[in-house]
Coordinates of C-alpha atoms in Angstrom, one line a residue:
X132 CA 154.4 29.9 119.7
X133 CA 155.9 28.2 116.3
X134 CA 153.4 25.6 116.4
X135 CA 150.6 27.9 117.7
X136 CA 150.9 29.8 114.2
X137 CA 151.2 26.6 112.6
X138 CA 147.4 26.0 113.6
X139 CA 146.0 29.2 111.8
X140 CA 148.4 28.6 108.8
X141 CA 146.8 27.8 105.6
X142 CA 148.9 24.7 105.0
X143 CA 147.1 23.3 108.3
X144 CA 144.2 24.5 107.1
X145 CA 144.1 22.9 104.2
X146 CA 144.8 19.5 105.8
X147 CA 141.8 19.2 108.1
X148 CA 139.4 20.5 105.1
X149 CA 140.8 19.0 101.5
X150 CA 140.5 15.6 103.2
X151 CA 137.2 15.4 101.4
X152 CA 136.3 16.3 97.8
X153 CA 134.4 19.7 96.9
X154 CA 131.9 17.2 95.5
X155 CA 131.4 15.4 98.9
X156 CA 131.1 19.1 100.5
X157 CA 128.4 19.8 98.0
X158 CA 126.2 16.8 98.6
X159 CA 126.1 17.3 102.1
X160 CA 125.3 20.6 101.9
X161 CA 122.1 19.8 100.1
X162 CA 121.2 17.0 102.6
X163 CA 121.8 19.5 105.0
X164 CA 119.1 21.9 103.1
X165 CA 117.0 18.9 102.5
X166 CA 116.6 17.8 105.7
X167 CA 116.2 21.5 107.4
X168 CA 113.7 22.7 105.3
X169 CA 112.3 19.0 104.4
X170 CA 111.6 19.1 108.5
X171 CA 109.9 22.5 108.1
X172 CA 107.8 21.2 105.4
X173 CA 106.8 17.8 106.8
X174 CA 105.1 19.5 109.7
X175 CA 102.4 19.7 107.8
X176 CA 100.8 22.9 109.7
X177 CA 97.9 24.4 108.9
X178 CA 97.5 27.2 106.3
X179 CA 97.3 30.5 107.9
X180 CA 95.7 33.5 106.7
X181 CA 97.0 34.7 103.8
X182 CA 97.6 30.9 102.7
X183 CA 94.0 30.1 103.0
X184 CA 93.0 33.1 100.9
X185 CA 94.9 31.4 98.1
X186 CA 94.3 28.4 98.8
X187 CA 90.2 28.8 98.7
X188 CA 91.2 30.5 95.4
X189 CA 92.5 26.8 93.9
X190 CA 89.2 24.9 95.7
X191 CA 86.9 26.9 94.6
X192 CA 88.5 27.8 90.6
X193 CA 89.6 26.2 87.4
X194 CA 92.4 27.3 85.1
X195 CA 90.5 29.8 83.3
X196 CA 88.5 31.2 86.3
X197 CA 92.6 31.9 88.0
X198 CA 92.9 34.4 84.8
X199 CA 90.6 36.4 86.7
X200 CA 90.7 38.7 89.4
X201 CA 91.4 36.6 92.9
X202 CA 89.0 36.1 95.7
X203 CA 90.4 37.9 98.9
X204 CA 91.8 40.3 97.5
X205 CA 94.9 38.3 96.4
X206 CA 97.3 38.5 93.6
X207 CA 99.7 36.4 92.3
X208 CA 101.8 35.9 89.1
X209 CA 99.4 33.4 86.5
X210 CA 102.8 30.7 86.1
X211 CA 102.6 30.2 89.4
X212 CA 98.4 30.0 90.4
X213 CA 98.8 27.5 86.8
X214 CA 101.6 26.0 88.8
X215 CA 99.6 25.3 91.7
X216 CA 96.4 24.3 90.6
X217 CA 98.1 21.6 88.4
X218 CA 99.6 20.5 92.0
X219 CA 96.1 20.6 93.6
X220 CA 94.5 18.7 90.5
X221 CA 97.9 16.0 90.7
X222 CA 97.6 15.1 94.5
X223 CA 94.9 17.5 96.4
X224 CA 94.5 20.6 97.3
X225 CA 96.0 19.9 100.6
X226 CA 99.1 21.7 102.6
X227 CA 101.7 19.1 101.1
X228 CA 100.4 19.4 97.7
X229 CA 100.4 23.1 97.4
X230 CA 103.8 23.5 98.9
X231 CA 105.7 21.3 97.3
X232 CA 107.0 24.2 94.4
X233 CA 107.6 26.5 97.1
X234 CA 109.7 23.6 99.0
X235 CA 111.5 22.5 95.9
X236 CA 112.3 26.1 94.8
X237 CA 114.2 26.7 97.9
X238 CA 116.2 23.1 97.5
X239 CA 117.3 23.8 93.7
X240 CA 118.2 27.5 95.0
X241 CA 120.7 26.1 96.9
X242 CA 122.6 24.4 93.9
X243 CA 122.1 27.6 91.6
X244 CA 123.4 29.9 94.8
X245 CA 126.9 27.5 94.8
X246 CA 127.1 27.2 91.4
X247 CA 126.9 31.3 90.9
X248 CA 129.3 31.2 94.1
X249 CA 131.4 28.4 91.7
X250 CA 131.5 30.9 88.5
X251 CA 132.3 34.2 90.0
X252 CA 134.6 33.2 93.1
X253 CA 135.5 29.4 93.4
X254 CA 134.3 26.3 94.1
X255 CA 135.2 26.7 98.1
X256 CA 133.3 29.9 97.9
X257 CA 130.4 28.4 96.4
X258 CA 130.1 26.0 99.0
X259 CA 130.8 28.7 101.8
X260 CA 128.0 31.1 100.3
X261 CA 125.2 28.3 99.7
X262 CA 125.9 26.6 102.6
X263 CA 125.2 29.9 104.4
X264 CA 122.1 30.4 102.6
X265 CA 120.5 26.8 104.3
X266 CA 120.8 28.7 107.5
X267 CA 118.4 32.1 107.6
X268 CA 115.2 31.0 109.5
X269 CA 112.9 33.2 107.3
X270 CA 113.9 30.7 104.4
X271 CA 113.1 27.8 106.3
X272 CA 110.2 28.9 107.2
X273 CA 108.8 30.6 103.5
X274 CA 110.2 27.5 101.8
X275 CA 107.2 25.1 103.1
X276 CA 104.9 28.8 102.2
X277 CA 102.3 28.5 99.9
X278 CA 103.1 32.1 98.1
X279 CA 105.2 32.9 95.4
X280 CA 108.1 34.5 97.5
X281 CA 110.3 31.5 97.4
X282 CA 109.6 31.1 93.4
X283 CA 110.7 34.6 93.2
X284 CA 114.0 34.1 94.9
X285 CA 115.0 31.0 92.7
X286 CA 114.1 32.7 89.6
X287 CA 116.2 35.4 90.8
X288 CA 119.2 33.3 91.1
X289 CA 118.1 31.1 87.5
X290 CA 118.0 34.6 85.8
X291 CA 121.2 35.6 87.3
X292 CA 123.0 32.0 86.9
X293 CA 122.2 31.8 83.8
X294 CA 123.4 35.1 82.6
X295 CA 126.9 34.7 84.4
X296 CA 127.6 31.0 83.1
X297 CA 126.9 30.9 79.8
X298 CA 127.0 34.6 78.6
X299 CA 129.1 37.0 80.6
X300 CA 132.2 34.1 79.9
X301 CA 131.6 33.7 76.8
X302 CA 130.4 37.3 75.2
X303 CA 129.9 36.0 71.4
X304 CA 127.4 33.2 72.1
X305 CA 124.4 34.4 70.8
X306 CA 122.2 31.7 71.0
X307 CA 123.0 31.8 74.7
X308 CA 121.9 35.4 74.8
X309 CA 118.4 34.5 72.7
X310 CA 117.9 31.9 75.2
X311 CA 118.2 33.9 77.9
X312 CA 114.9 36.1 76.1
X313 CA 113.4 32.9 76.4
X314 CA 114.1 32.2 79.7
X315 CA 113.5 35.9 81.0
X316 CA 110.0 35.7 78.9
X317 CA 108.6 32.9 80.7
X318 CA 110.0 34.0 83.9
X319 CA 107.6 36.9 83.8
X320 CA 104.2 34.6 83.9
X321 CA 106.0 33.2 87.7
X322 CA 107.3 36.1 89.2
X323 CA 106.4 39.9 89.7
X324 CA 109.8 40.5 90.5
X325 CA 111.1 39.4 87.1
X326 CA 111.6 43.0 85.2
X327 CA 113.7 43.9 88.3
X328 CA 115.7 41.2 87.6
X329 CA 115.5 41.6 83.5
X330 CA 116.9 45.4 84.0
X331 CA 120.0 44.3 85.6
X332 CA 120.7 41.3 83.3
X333 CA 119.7 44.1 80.6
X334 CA 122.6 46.5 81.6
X335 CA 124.9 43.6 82.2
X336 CA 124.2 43.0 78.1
X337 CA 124.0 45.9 77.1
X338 CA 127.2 47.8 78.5
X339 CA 129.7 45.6 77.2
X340 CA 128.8 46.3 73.5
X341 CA 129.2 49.8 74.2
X342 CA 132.6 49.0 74.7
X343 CA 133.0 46.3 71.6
X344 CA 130.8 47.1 69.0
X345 CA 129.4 43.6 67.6
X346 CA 126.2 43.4 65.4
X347 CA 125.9 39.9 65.9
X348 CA 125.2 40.6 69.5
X349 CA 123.5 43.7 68.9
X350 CA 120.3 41.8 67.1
X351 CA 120.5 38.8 69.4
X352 CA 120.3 41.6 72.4
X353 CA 117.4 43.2 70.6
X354 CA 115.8 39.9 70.2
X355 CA 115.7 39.2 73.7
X356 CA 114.8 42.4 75.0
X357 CA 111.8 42.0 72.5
X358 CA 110.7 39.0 73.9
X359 CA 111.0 40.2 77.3
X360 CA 108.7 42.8 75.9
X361 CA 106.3 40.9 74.1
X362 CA 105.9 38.6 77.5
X363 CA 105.5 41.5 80.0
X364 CA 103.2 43.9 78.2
X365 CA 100.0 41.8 78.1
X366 CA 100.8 40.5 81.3
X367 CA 101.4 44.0 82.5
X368 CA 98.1 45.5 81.0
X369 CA 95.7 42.3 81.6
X370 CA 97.1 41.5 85.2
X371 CA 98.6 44.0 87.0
X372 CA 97.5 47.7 85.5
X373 CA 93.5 47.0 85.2
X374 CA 93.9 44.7 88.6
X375 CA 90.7 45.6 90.8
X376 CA 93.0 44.8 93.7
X377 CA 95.5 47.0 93.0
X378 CA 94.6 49.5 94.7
X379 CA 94.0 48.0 97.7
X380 CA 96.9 46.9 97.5
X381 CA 98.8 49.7 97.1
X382 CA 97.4 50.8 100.6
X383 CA 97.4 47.6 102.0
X384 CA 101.5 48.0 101.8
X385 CA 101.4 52.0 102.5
X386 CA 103.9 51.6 104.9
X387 CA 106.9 49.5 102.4
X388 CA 107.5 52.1 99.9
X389 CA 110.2 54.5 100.3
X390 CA 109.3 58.2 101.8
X391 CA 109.4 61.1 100.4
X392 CA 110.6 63.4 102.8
X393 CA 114.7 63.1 103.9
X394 CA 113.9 62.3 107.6
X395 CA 111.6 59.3 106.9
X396 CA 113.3 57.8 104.0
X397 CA 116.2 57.6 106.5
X398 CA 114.1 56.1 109.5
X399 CA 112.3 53.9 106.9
X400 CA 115.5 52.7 105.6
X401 CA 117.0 51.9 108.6
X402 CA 114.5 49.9 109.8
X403 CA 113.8 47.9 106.7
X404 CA 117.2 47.4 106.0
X405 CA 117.9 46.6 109.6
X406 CA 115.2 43.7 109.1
X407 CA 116.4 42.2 106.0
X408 CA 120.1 42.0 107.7
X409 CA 118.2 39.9 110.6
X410 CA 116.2 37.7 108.4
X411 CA 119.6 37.1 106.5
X412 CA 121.6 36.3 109.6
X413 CA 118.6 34.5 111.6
X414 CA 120.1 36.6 114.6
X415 CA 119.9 39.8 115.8
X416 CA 123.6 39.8 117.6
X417 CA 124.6 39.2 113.9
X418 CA 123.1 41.5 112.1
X419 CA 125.5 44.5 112.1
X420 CA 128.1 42.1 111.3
X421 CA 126.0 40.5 108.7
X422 CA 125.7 44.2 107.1
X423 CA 129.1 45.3 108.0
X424 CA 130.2 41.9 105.9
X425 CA 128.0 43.5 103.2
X426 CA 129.0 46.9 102.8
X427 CA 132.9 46.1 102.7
X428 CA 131.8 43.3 100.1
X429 CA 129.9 46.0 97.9
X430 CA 132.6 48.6 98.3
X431 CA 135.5 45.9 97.3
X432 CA 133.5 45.6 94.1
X433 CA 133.8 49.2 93.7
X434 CA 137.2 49.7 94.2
X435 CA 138.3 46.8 92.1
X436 CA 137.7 47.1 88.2
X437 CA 137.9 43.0 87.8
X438 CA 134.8 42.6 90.2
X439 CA 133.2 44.9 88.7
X440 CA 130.3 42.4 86.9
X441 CA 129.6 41.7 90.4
X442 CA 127.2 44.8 90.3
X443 CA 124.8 43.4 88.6
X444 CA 123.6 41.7 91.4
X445 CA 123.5 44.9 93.3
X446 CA 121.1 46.3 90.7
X447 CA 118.0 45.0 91.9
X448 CA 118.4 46.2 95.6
X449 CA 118.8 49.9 93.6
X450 CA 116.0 49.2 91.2
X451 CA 113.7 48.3 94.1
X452 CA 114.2 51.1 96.0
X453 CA 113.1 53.0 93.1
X454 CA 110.3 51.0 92.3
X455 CA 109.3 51.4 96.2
X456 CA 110.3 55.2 96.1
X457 CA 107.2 55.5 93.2
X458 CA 104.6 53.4 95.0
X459 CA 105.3 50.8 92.0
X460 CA 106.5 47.7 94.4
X461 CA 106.9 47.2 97.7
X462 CA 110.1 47.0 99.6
X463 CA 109.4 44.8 102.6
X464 CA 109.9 41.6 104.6
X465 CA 108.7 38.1 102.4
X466 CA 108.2 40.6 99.2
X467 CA 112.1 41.2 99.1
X468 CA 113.4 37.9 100.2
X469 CA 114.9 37.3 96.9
X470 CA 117.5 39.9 97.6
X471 CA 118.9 37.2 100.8
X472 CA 121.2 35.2 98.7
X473 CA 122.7 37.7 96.6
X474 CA 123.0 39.6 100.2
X475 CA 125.2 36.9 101.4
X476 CA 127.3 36.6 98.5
X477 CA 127.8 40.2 99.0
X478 CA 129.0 38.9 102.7
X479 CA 131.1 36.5 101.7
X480 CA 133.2 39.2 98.9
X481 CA 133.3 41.0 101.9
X482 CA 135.1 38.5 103.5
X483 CA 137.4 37.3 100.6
X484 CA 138.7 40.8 100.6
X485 CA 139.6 41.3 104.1
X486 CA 141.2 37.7 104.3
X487 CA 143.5 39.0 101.4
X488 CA 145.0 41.4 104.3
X489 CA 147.2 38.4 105.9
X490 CA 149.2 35.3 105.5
X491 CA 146.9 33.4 106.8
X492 CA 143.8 34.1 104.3
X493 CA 142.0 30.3 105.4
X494 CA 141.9 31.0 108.9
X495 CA 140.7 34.4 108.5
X496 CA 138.0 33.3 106.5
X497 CA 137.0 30.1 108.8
X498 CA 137.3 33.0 111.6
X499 CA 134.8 35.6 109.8
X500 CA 132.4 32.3 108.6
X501 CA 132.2 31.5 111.8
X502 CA 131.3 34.7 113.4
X503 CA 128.7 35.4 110.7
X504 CA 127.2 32.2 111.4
X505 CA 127.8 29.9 114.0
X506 CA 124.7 31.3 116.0
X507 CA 122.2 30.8 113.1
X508 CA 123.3 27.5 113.1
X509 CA 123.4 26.4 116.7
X510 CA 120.0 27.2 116.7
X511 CA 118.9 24.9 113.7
X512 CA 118.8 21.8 116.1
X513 CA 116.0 23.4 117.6
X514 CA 113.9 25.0 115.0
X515 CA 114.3 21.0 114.1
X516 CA 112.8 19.7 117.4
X517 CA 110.2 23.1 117.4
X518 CA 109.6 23.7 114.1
X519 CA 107.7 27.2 113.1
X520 CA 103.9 26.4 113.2
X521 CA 102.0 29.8 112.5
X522 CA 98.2 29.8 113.0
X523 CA 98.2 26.1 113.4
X524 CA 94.1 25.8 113.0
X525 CA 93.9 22.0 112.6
X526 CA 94.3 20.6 116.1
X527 CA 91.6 23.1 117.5
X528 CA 89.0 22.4 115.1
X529 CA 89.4 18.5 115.6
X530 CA 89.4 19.0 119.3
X531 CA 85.8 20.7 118.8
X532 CA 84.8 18.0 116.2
X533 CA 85.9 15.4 119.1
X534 CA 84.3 17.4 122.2
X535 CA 81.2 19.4 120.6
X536 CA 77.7 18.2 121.1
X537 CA 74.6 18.1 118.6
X538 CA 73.0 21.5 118.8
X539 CA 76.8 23.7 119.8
X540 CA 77.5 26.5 117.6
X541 CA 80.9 27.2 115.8
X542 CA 81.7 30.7 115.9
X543 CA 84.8 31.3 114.0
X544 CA 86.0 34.6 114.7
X545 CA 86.8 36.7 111.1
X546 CA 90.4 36.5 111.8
X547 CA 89.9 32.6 111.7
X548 CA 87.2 33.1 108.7
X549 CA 89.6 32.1 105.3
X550 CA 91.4 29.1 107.2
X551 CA 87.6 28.2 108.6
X552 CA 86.7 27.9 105.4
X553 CA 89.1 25.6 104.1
X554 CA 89.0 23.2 106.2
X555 CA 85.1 23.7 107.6
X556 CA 84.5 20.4 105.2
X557 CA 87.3 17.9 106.8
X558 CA 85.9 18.7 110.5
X559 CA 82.1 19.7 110.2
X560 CA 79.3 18.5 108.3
X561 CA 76.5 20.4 106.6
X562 CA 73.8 19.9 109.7
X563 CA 76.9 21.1 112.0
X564 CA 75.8 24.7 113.2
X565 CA 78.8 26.5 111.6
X566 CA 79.5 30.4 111.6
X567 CA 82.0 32.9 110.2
X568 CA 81.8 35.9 111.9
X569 CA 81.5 39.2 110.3
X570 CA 84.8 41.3 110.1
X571 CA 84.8 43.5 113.0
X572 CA 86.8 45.8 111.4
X573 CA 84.6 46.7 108.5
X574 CA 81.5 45.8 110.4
X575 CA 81.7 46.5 114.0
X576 CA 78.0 47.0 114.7
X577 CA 77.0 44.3 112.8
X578 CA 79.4 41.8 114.1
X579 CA 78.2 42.8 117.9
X580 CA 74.8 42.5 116.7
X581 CA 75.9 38.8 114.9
X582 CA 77.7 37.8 118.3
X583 CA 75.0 39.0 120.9
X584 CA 72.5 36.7 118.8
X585 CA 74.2 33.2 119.2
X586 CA 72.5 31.3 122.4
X587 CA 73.5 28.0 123.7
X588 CA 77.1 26.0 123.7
X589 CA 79.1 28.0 121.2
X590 CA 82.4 27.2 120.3
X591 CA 84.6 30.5 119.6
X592 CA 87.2 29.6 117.3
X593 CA 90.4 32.4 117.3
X594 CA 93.2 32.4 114.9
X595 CA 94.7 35.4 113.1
X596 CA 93.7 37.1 116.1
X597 CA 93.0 40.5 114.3
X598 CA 91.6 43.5 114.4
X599 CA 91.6 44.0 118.0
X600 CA 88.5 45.9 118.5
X601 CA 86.8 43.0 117.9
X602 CA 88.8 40.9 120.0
X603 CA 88.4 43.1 122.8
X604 CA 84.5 42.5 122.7
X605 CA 84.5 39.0 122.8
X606 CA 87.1 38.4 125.2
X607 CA 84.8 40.6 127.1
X608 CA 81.8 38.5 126.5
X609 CA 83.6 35.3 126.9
X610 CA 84.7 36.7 130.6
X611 CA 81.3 37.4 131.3
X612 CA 79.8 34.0 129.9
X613 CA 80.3 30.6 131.4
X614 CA 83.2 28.8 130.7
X615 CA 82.8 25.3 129.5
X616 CA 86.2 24.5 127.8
X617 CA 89.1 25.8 126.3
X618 CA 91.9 24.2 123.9
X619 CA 95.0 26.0 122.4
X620 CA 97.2 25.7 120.1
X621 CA 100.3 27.7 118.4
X622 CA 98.5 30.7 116.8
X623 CA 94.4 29.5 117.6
X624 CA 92.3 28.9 120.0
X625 CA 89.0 28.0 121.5
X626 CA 86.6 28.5 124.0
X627 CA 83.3 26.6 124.8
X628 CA 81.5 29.4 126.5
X629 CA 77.5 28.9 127.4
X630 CA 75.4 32.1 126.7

């Protein structure tokens, strides 16, 4: 039984894991990342809806022309359309090329999630909380993405990094705190998120002079919240408040802001937060765990006045909700996946402060870690063999380009219509017969009248496969047509049907 104990002891412990350096730990970690996510992002898969909107946006504008309101609908922080285009002009407007910020956003994330692990807990921490953070599947996926999500969530974490390593330990350095109103200032041209962020890190500035009165800090404070000022304001009133999208947007997303009424903003929050646990742990058996992990982590804080600082990076969840409560911002899915890593270093407080319960605090924690997250990772060998391929458009449209005769029509169903579009000059030339259907949604009548009128081979191209209605109809159709051919892959599909 002696030696049993001796096994869980952190002595033991300490033997099997301190045989290699924290630096060693580190580096494999980000291979580890690197090779994950590299895997998601080498596939190469086709843009899917909302990817092609943007993406049309960067074939079809220059610089100047991305000032102004987006095509489709869209919206998206200037830095990062700037960002891109730059990308597109470098090496193509292609899937790789348009990517690669997103993909290297989520690799340096990983470095700025240890390193704020490093500063507030310890180096072993760091490594436990960004090794975690290589795991959730929703990261993998959005960090090959072409949206801004995964700029948002390393932004979040530069913001937040920088604050806790140069300023909170060292509460005199103004020039650190200036910087930082340089940093934030910029920040806001990338990220919409960024004055959720910039009211925490305010707070976290401002509280501790009411404490210690210094004027030296006091004017390099002011500084910096005036240039966070004098960034967001014309960015506020030129691209976001006189948006024509807004709007629609607004409605678009009806369903992420917080209700009004007791009973709903209880279902609502449930749910949503019952998501964002998943996404976190990449499985649903761990997500109760994941959130358990989470509140003990939060109330710890709480209950301890020297983790106190830790707050800060509850702030945002709270401002959020707010933000979502007034119709503001959203609170959903990919719009609050920056709020992932500093939900796992909530996990992992949670488990520091339970391990400090018993003897053997290294086992404990080896116990909890592996609980949290040997599932999520389990699966990662086959997410590598099968990565995620969405709407993956491309090997459909060059089977028709290989199989379709001189007179066929392509029909691309509207669901199919923005990725159509973006790659309708790779697979089809300009005496090709080629058709984007009109939205059945908005359109029904005319879109039967559109579809009743094609004669001959036509190709039917699916992907996106929304709204139904108009589905319903051509599957229909296609059911009473003759059936020529038919080719699938993940997300799309055609059918050669003779009418």
């Amino acid at each position: 039984m002696r030696k049993l104990t001796y096994y869980f002891s952190d002595e033991f412990i300490a033997r099997i894991f301190g045989k290699l350096s924290d630096r060693t730990y580190l580096i494999a970690i980000l291979l580890f990342g690197i090779l994950v996510r590299g895997r998601q992002y080498l596939t190469n898969r086709s843009f899917w809806l909302d990817e092609a909107f943007l993406a049309n946006n960067f074939k079809q504008r220059d610089f100047m022309q991305l000032l102004e309101p987006l095509d489709y609908s869209q919206v998206a922080p200037i830095g990062f359309l700037w960002v891109e285009k730059l990308m597109g002009n470098l090496f193509g407007v292609n899937e790789f090329s348009l990517r690669l910020v997103p993909f290297l956003a989520s690799i340096a994330a990983i470095y700025l999630l240890y390193d704020l692990g490093r500063v507030l807990l310890s180096k072993k921490w760091g490594l436990l909380i960004a090794f975690a953070f290589t795991l959730p599947l929703t990261l993998t996926y959005f960090s090959s993405e072409l949206k801004q999500y995964m700029t948002d969530l390393s932004i979040a974490l530069l913001l937040f990094w920088y604050y806790y390593r140069f300023i909170f330990q060292n509460k005199q350095d103004t020039k650190a705190i200036i910087t930082l109103g340089i940093l934030g200032a910029i920040c806001v041209w990338f990220s919409n998120i960024t004055p959720i962020l910039l009211l925490s890190i305010g707070l976290a500035l401002w509280l501790p002079l009411l404490k210690a009165f210094n004027s030296k800090r006091l004017f390099s404070i002011l500084t910096s919240n005036a240039l966070w000022l004098v960034s967001f304001l014309p960015y506020y009133f030129n691209f976001i408040k006189n948006n024509p999208h807004r709007e629609g947007m607004v409605n678009y997303w009806s369903s992420a802001f917080l209700p009004h009424q007791p009973k709903e903003a209880y279902e609502w929050i449930v749910a949503t937060f019952e998501e964002l646990f998943r996404n976190t742990a990449s499985h649903y058996e761990m997500t109760f765990l994941a959130l358990g992990l989470f509140i003990v982590g939060v109330l710890s804080v709480l209950i301890r006045k020297t983790k106190w600082h830790y707050l800060y990076l509850f702030l945002p969840i709270l401002i959020h909700l707010q933000l979502s409560y007034f119709r503001v911002y959203p609170f959903t899915g990919r719009l609050i996946l920056y709020l992932i890593p500093l939900i796992i270093f909530f996990e992992f407080v949670g488990i520091e402060y339970i391990s400090g319960f018993f003897k053997t605090k290294k086992a404990v924690v080896i116990l909890f870690s592996l609980a949290l997250l040997s599932l999520a990772f389990l699966r990662t060998p086959n997410y590598f063999v099968h990565p995620m391929m969405g709407e993956d458009i491309k090997p459909v449209l060059q089977y028709v380009k290989e199989q379709k005769e001189q007179n066929d029509i392509v029909y691309a169903y509207s669901g199919a219509h923005a990725a159509f579009k973006f790659y309708k000059d790779k697979y089809f030339t300009t005496e090709d017969s080629c058709i984007v259907g009109i939205s059945s949604g908005d359109y029904y009548n005319k879109f039967i009248k559109e579809f009743e009128g094609l004669k001959g081979r036509v190709w039917v191209v699916f992907s996106h496969m929304n709204p139904p209605q108009g589905l319903e109809y051509i599957n229909s159709e296609i059911s009473k047509s003759k059936q020529l051919d038919y080719f699938e892959a993940e997300g799309a599909k055609v059918y050669l049907i003779s009418k």
